mmCIF file of C-alpha atoms in Angstrom:
data_model
loop_
_atom_site.group_PDB
_atom_site.id
_atom_site.type_symbol
_atom_site.label_atom_id
_atom_site.label_comp_id
_atom_site.label_asym_id
_atom_site.label_seq_id
_atom_site.Cartn_x
_atom_site.Cartn_y
_atom_site.Cartn_z
ATOM 1 C CA MET A 181 64.722 100.765 132.534
ATOM 2 C CA SER A 182 64.551 105.056 132.974
ATOM 3 C CA ASP A 183 62.816 107.201 130.521
ATOM 4 C CA ILE A 184 65.899 107.960 128.509
ATOM 5 C CA GLU A 185 67.430 104.678 128.093
ATOM 6 C CA ALA A 186 63.868 103.989 126.650
ATOM 7 C CA ILE A 187 63.817 107.219 124.409
ATOM 8 C CA ARG A 188 67.414 105.506 123.460
ATOM 9 C CA GLN A 189 66.076 102.317 122.620
ATOM 10 C CA GLU A 190 63.382 103.453 120.570
ATOM 11 C CA ARG A 191 65.549 106.292 118.488
ATOM 12 C CA GLU A 192 67.752 102.955 117.825
ATOM 13 C CA LYS A 193 64.990 101.889 115.303
ATOM 14 C CA TRP A 194 65.500 104.930 113.240
ATOM 15 C CA MET A 195 68.792 103.817 111.877
ATOM 16 C CA GLU A 196 66.219 101.214 110.084
ATOM 17 C CA TRP A 197 64.411 103.913 108.132
ATOM 18 C CA LYS A 198 64.305 103.404 104.359
ATOM 19 C CA ASN A 199 66.151 106.685 103.758
ATOM 20 C CA ILE A 200 68.968 105.695 106.463
ATOM 21 C CA ALA A 201 69.376 101.839 106.109
ATOM 22 C CA PRO A 202 71.249 102.041 102.562
ATOM 23 C CA LEU A 203 73.628 104.166 104.010
ATOM 24 C CA ARG A 204 74.220 102.361 107.238
ATOM 25 C CA ALA A 205 74.796 99.095 104.820
ATOM 26 C CA LEU A 206 76.994 101.117 102.691
ATOM 27 C CA LEU A 207 78.919 101.966 105.972
ATOM 28 C CA ASN A 208 79.179 98.604 107.079
ATOM 29 C CA GLU A 209 80.587 97.658 104.031
ATOM 30 C CA LEU A 210 83.563 99.902 104.279
ATOM 31 C CA PRO A 211 87.031 98.409 104.813
ATOM 32 C CA GLU A 212 88.854 98.188 108.467
ATOM 33 C CA VAL A 213 91.930 100.026 107.616
ATOM 34 C CA GLU A 214 94.308 102.307 110.593
ATOM 35 C CA VAL A 215 94.815 105.650 109.542
ATOM 36 C CA THR A 216 96.248 108.803 110.461
ATOM 37 C CA ALA A 217 93.936 111.763 111.860
ATOM 38 C CA SER A 218 94.494 115.352 112.387
ATOM 39 C CA PHE A 219 91.800 117.776 113.963
ATOM 40 C CA GLY A 220 92.370 121.279 112.691
ATOM 41 C CA ASP A 221 90.167 123.533 110.043
ATOM 42 C CA ILE A 222 89.898 120.796 107.651
ATOM 43 C CA VAL A 223 88.810 117.215 110.483
ATOM 44 C CA THR A 224 91.267 115.154 108.242
ATOM 45 C CA ILE A 225 91.706 111.134 108.183
ATOM 46 C CA ASP A 226 94.226 109.279 105.568
ATOM 47 C CA ALA A 227 95.845 106.293 105.153
ATOM 48 C CA SER A 228 97.429 104.028 102.172
ATOM 49 C CA LEU A 229 94.790 103.223 100.411
ATOM 50 C CA THR A 230 93.959 102.424 96.545
ATOM 51 C CA ASP A 231 92.669 103.716 94.315
ATOM 52 C CA GLU A 232 89.399 101.570 94.107
ATOM 53 C CA MET A 233 89.082 101.882 98.256
ATOM 54 C CA ARG A 234 89.079 105.821 98.019
ATOM 55 C CA GLN A 235 86.301 105.501 95.467
ATOM 56 C CA LYS A 236 84.388 103.646 97.792
ATOM 57 C CA PHE A 237 84.911 105.939 100.679
ATOM 58 C CA TYR A 238 84.083 109.013 98.111
ATOM 59 C CA SER A 239 80.781 107.396 96.993
ATOM 60 C CA ALA A 240 79.694 106.049 100.699
ATOM 61 C CA ALA A 241 80.255 109.998 101.635
ATOM 62 C CA TRP A 242 78.766 111.711 98.428
ATOM 63 C CA GLU A 243 75.336 109.438 99.434
ATOM 64 C CA MET A 244 75.350 111.113 102.993
ATOM 65 C CA ARG A 245 74.600 114.253 101.815
ATOM 66 C CA PRO A 246 73.728 117.282 102.953
ATOM 67 C CA TRP A 247 76.889 117.356 104.522
ATOM 68 C CA ARG A 248 76.032 120.796 106.525
ATOM 69 C CA LYS A 249 78.718 121.251 108.946
ATOM 70 C CA GLY A 250 82.754 121.064 108.364
ATOM 71 C CA PRO A 251 84.634 120.524 106.011
ATOM 72 C CA PHE A 252 86.220 117.076 105.919
ATOM 73 C CA ASP A 253 88.687 115.203 103.821
ATOM 74 C CA LEU A 254 87.992 111.782 104.106
ATOM 75 C CA PHE A 255 91.211 109.465 102.544
ATOM 76 C CA GLY A 256 91.665 112.323 100.011
ATOM 77 C CA THR A 257 87.945 113.318 99.122
ATOM 78 C CA PHE A 258 87.202 117.309 100.133
ATOM 79 C CA ILE A 259 84.003 117.452 101.434
ATOM 80 C CA ASP A 260 83.315 120.949 101.214
ATOM 81 C CA SER A 261 80.272 121.022 103.751
ATOM 82 C CA GLU A 262 77.569 124.079 103.417
ATOM 83 C CA TRP A 263 79.084 125.720 106.544
ATOM 84 C CA ARG A 264 82.640 126.810 106.826
ATOM 85 C CA SER A 265 82.577 125.489 110.748
ATOM 86 C CA ASN A 266 86.247 126.166 111.442
ATOM 87 C CA ILE A 267 84.702 129.946 111.768
ATOM 88 C CA LYS A 268 82.992 129.404 114.239
ATOM 89 C CA PHE A 269 85.020 127.170 116.090
ATOM 90 C CA ASP A 270 87.702 129.644 115.753
ATOM 91 C CA ILE A 271 85.211 131.852 117.474
ATOM 92 C CA ILE A 272 84.699 129.881 120.407
ATOM 93 C CA LYS A 273 87.168 127.181 120.924
ATOM 94 C CA ASP A 274 89.184 129.337 123.680
ATOM 95 C CA ALA A 275 85.924 130.777 125.697
ATOM 96 C CA VAL A 276 85.769 127.957 128.269
ATOM 97 C CA ASP A 277 88.995 125.340 129.478
ATOM 98 C CA LEU A 278 88.096 122.061 128.203
ATOM 99 C CA LYS A 279 90.782 120.250 129.679
ATOM 100 C CA GLY A 280 89.749 116.939 131.922
ATOM 101 C CA LYS A 281 86.087 118.351 131.798
ATOM 102 C CA VAL A 282 82.830 116.266 131.258
ATOM 103 C CA VAL A 283 81.610 118.417 127.857
ATOM 104 C CA ALA A 284 78.298 118.196 125.813
ATOM 105 C CA ASP A 285 77.584 119.349 122.315
ATOM 106 C CA ILE A 286 73.848 120.198 121.811
ATOM 107 C CA GLY A 287 72.872 119.734 118.146
ATOM 108 C CA CYS A 288 76.084 118.286 117.798
ATOM 109 C CA ASN A 289 75.253 117.658 114.170
ATOM 110 C CA ASN A 290 78.000 115.250 112.327
ATOM 111 C CA GLY A 291 80.283 116.060 115.135
ATOM 112 C CA TYR A 292 82.612 117.969 113.319
ATOM 113 C CA TYR A 293 82.744 120.613 116.546
ATOM 114 C CA MET A 294 83.408 117.554 118.481
ATOM 115 C CA PHE A 295 86.556 116.201 116.894
ATOM 116 C CA ARG A 296 87.929 119.664 116.835
ATOM 117 C CA MET A 297 87.375 120.011 120.842
ATOM 118 C CA LEU A 298 89.493 116.808 120.848
ATOM 119 C CA PRO A 299 93.236 118.622 121.237
ATOM 120 C CA TYR A 300 92.075 120.764 124.010
ATOM 121 C CA GLY A 301 91.852 117.615 126.403
ATOM 122 C CA PRO A 302 88.207 116.682 127.554
ATOM 123 C CA LYS A 303 87.477 113.979 129.840
ATOM 124 C CA GLU A 304 84.668 112.834 127.926
ATOM 125 C CA LEU A 305 82.625 114.476 125.079
ATOM 126 C CA VAL A 306 78.998 113.521 124.342
ATOM 127 C CA GLY A 307 77.018 114.862 121.766
ATOM 128 C CA PHE A 308 73.201 115.212 121.418
ATOM 129 C CA ASP A 309 71.015 115.336 118.246
ATOM 130 C CA PRO A 310 68.373 113.502 117.106
ATOM 131 C CA SER A 311 69.439 112.575 113.270
ATOM 132 C CA PRO A 312 70.096 109.753 112.100
ATOM 133 C CA LEU A 313 71.713 110.924 109.004
ATOM 134 C CA CYS A 314 74.243 113.347 111.091
ATOM 135 C CA LYS A 315 74.928 110.204 113.220
ATOM 136 C CA THR A 316 75.811 108.437 110.433
ATOM 137 C CA GLN A 317 77.873 110.657 109.174
ATOM 138 C CA PHE A 318 79.515 111.153 112.474
ATOM 139 C CA GLU A 319 80.345 107.178 112.734
ATOM 140 C CA LEU A 320 82.511 107.093 108.906
ATOM 141 C CA PHE A 321 84.461 108.795 110.878
ATOM 142 C CA ASN A 322 84.593 108.116 114.148
ATOM 143 C CA ARG A 323 84.657 104.287 113.015
ATOM 144 C CA TYR A 324 88.552 105.321 111.810
ATOM 145 C CA ILE A 325 88.945 107.986 114.623
ATOM 146 C CA LYS A 326 87.881 105.647 117.012
ATOM 147 C CA ALA A 327 87.669 109.079 119.144
ATOM 148 C CA PRO A 328 86.025 108.709 123.111
ATOM 149 C CA ILE A 329 82.892 110.175 121.559
ATOM 150 C CA SER A 330 79.182 109.266 122.417
ATOM 151 C CA TYR A 331 76.633 110.021 120.712
ATOM 152 C CA GLU A 332 72.931 110.434 121.632
ATOM 153 C CA LEU A 333 69.969 110.416 119.315
ATOM 154 C CA LEU A 334 68.828 112.827 121.577
ATOM 155 C CA GLY A 335 67.312 116.515 122.108
ATOM 156 C CA VAL A 336 67.754 119.150 124.116
ATOM 157 C CA GLU A 337 64.647 118.379 125.745
ATOM 158 C CA HIS A 338 66.034 115.010 127.156
ATOM 159 C CA PHE A 339 69.443 117.094 127.898
ATOM 160 C CA GLY A 340 68.232 117.951 132.094
ATOM 161 C CA ASP A 341 67.267 114.293 132.653
ATOM 162 C CA TYR A 342 70.223 112.582 130.912
ATOM 163 C CA GLU A 343 72.161 110.505 133.498
ATOM 164 C CA LYS A 344 75.255 112.119 134.016
ATOM 165 C CA LYS A 345 75.700 116.066 134.606
ATOM 166 C CA PHE A 346 78.058 118.283 132.445
ATOM 167 C CA ASP A 347 80.879 120.660 133.539
ATOM 168 C CA VAL A 348 80.950 122.409 130.106
ATOM 169 C CA ALA A 349 78.190 122.668 127.524
ATOM 170 C CA PHE A 350 77.772 124.217 123.600
ATOM 171 C CA CYS A 351 74.741 124.531 122.226
ATOM 172 C CA LEU A 352 75.159 126.219 118.824
ATOM 173 C CA GLY A 353 72.320 127.329 116.428
ATOM 174 C CA VAL A 354 69.627 125.470 118.477
ATOM 175 C CA LEU A 355 67.873 128.104 120.422
ATOM 176 C CA TYR A 356 65.784 129.751 117.875
ATOM 177 C CA HIS A 357 64.421 126.550 116.518
ATOM 178 C CA ARG A 358 62.657 126.271 120.100
ATOM 179 C CA SER A 359 59.305 127.567 121.106
ATOM 180 C CA ASP A 360 60.065 128.420 124.204
ATOM 181 C CA PRO A 361 63.441 129.378 124.807
ATOM 182 C CA VAL A 362 63.178 129.823 128.895
ATOM 183 C CA ALA A 363 62.370 125.943 128.727
ATOM 184 C CA MET A 364 64.859 125.130 126.675
ATOM 185 C CA LEU A 365 67.282 126.800 128.823
ATOM 186 C CA LYS A 366 66.233 125.646 131.918
ATOM 187 C CA SER A 367 67.097 122.039 130.827
ATOM 188 C CA ILE A 368 70.657 123.076 129.899
ATOM 189 C CA LYS A 369 70.766 124.360 133.452
ATOM 190 C CA LYS A 370 69.316 121.525 134.923
ATOM 191 C CA GLY A 371 71.943 119.196 133.199
ATOM 192 C CA LEU A 372 75.032 121.481 134.505
ATOM 193 C CA LYS A 373 76.913 120.816 137.540
ATOM 194 C CA LYS A 374 76.865 123.589 139.826
ATOM 195 C CA ASP A 375 79.043 126.253 138.414
ATOM 196 C CA GLY A 376 79.002 124.443 134.754
ATOM 197 C CA GLU A 377 79.512 126.470 132.282
ATOM 198 C CA LEU A 378 77.179 127.439 128.943
ATOM 199 C CA VAL A 379 78.775 128.347 125.331
ATOM 200 C CA LEU A 380 75.589 129.543 123.225
ATOM 201 C CA ASP A 381 75.150 130.778 119.646
ATOM 202 C CA THR A 382 72.122 132.095 118.099
ATOM 203 C CA PHE A 383 70.469 134.648 115.818
ATOM 204 C CA MET A 384 69.814 138.167 117.148
ATOM 205 C CA ILE A 385 68.908 141.619 115.785
ATOM 206 C CA ASP A 386 70.284 144.671 116.415
ATOM 207 C CA GLY A 387 68.952 147.121 119.789
ATOM 208 C CA ASP A 388 68.339 148.019 122.680
ATOM 209 C CA ALA A 389 65.124 146.980 124.015
ATOM 210 C CA ASP A 390 64.015 144.187 125.552
ATOM 211 C CA ILE A 391 62.418 142.960 122.475
ATOM 212 C CA ALA A 392 62.513 139.224 120.064
ATOM 213 C CA LEU A 393 61.527 139.241 116.330
ATOM 214 C CA THR A 394 59.029 136.668 116.003
ATOM 215 C CA PRO A 395 58.729 135.865 112.174
ATOM 216 C CA LYS A 396 55.388 135.546 110.644
ATOM 217 C CA GLU A 397 55.875 132.274 108.632
ATOM 218 C CA ARG A 398 59.696 131.528 107.800
ATOM 219 C CA TYR A 399 63.207 133.254 108.373
ATOM 220 C CA ALA A 400 65.621 133.361 105.640
ATOM 221 C CA LYS A 401 63.425 130.636 103.966
ATOM 222 C CA ILE A 402 63.263 128.635 107.447
ATOM 223 C CA PRO A 403 60.102 127.151 108.706
ATOM 224 C CA ASN A 404 61.197 126.652 112.463
ATOM 225 C CA ILE A 405 62.528 129.986 113.504
ATOM 226 C CA TYR A 406 60.393 131.269 116.514
ATOM 227 C CA PHE A 407 62.134 133.968 118.162
ATOM 228 C CA VAL A 408 65.458 136.422 117.080
ATOM 229 C CA PRO A 409 66.060 138.339 120.323
ATOM 230 C CA THR A 410 68.181 140.966 120.653
ATOM 231 C CA VAL A 411 71.323 140.624 123.418
ATOM 232 C CA SER A 412 69.150 142.377 125.865
ATOM 233 C CA ALA A 413 66.542 139.975 125.618
ATOM 234 C CA LEU A 414 68.829 137.240 125.499
ATOM 235 C CA ARG A 415 70.456 138.093 128.510
ATOM 236 C CA ASN A 416 66.842 137.956 129.879
ATOM 237 C CA TRP A 417 65.812 135.127 129.160
ATOM 238 C CA CYS A 418 69.721 133.462 130.470
ATOM 239 C CA GLU A 419 69.269 134.986 133.892
ATOM 240 C CA ARG A 420 65.563 133.551 134.089
ATOM 241 C CA ALA A 421 66.690 130.031 133.254
ATOM 242 C CA GLY A 422 69.175 130.422 136.210
ATOM 243 C CA PHE A 423 72.235 131.305 135.023
ATOM 244 C CA THR A 424 74.694 134.189 135.812
ATOM 245 C CA ASP A 425 77.826 136.048 134.587
ATOM 246 C CA PHE A 426 76.384 136.422 130.937
ATOM 247 C CA GLU A 427 79.355 137.420 128.636
ATOM 248 C CA VAL A 428 79.193 138.134 125.179
ATOM 249 C CA ILE A 429 81.684 136.518 123.277
ATOM 250 C CA THR A 430 80.983 138.551 119.883
ATOM 251 C CA THR A 431 78.379 139.252 117.310
ATOM 252 C CA THR A 432 79.175 138.606 114.078
ATOM 253 C CA VAL A 433 77.213 138.997 110.454
ATOM 254 C CA THR A 434 76.778 135.811 108.145
ATOM 255 C CA THR A 435 78.719 136.036 104.801
ATOM 256 C CA ASP A 436 78.941 133.807 102.036
ATOM 257 C CA ASP A 437 82.671 133.060 103.233
ATOM 258 C CA GLU A 438 80.894 131.093 106.130
ATOM 259 C CA GLN A 439 77.973 129.457 104.378
ATOM 260 C CA ARG A 440 77.541 128.741 100.505
ATOM 261 C CA LYS A 441 76.184 126.787 98.124
ATOM 262 C CA THR A 442 78.355 123.754 97.572
ATOM 263 C CA GLU A 443 78.246 120.479 95.450
ATOM 264 C CA TRP A 444 77.573 118.473 99.089
ATOM 265 C CA ILE A 445 74.533 119.873 99.573
ATOM 266 C CA PRO A 446 70.936 119.508 97.662
ATOM 267 C CA GLY A 447 69.246 122.607 97.227
ATOM 268 C CA GLU A 448 69.673 126.500 97.948
ATOM 269 C CA SER A 449 72.187 128.152 100.746
ATOM 270 C CA LEU A 450 72.880 131.970 102.581
ATOM 271 C CA GLY A 451 72.617 133.458 98.901
ATOM 272 C CA SER A 452 69.266 132.511 97.867
ATOM 273 C CA PHE A 453 68.025 133.513 101.601
ATOM 274 C CA LEU A 454 68.866 137.307 101.161
ATOM 275 C CA ASP A 455 66.695 140.401 99.146
ATOM 276 C CA PRO A 456 69.052 140.171 95.799
ATOM 277 C CA ASP A 457 68.914 143.815 95.757
ATOM 278 C CA ASP A 458 69.212 144.065 99.307
ATOM 279 C CA PRO A 459 71.401 141.615 101.221
ATOM 280 C CA THR A 460 71.003 143.216 104.456
ATOM 281 C CA LEU A 461 67.520 142.021 104.285
ATOM 282 C CA THR A 462 66.010 138.311 104.174
ATOM 283 C CA VAL A 463 63.810 137.699 101.439
ATOM 284 C CA GLU A 464 61.022 138.126 103.817
ATOM 285 C CA GLY A 465 61.931 141.927 104.577
ATOM 286 C CA TYR A 466 64.018 140.539 107.742
ATOM 287 C CA PRO A 467 66.788 141.927 109.031
ATOM 288 C CA ALA A 468 69.827 139.389 107.663
ATOM 289 C CA PRO A 469 71.036 136.473 109.634
ATOM 290 C CA LYS A 470 73.255 137.892 112.170
ATOM 291 C CA ARG A 471 74.694 135.828 115.413
ATOM 292 C CA VAL A 472 75.418 136.289 118.730
ATOM 293 C CA TYR A 473 77.835 134.316 120.715
ATOM 294 C CA ALA A 474 77.718 134.466 124.551
ATOM 295 C CA LYS A 475 79.113 132.292 127.669
ATOM 296 C CA MET A 476 77.565 132.044 131.204
ATOM 297 C CA ARG A 477 77.694 129.911 134.301
ATOM 298 C CA ARG A 478 74.923 127.995 136.113
ATOM 299 C CA GLU A 479 73.718 129.840 139.250
ATOM 300 C CA GLY A 480 73.630 127.395 142.189
#
């Protein structure tokens, strides 16, 4: 048995956790129905259902909160996720050609971006995310969409040793969670085919110097943010990891048009993470969240 297969089997036991097992039971109790699906800004599935059946689907989705990525429409229930992820998808959708490609989404959350990629004709889609909740949300939709998508309860640290290599990898909102960003980028490079492409987004700070912010404890109330680089520093990291043709797609300031609290998430969102007297700063006094989107190619 390979190391990856052993990890895969061990992590399948996570689906039996006491907070996940009831959600799996709800999922398994839902009726089998044939659906129509669409993959625009709102990933939508619908069918001719009774009000009672629609209520069952609503109840299942509600129990699966928080919904971070989306939006989705589940048989008439609008799941207004914390992030309007269609905004990010519009930025990355034309960055690389997906037609006929083997594509990975590292940190795929509930699969929203992979569903959105389906109309672009990838040969294969594989999502990596060690979250049993997110996998359950994904399966709530894909048991009806039946898209040829594989969802692995694996992290970026497993990507380089995965059983297959990829033409394209997307890694959105992961890099700042890693204490060794260059090592993470090297793992991604190892998992790509020769001349494979990476589309990356991460927090950034303004400036021309080759430096990174290192938050003392939290950044925008998030505890596991290790480094927030300038674009120049990010380029250096990527080149040290073995990537070439680094290109900035765009930079954006995160606003409450893109990230905000809704009824589909308990707790706080962007509005609570910023200084109430100066929204250009986080509550800790750091520059407010800004993102850089970049693409690059594996060298050799």
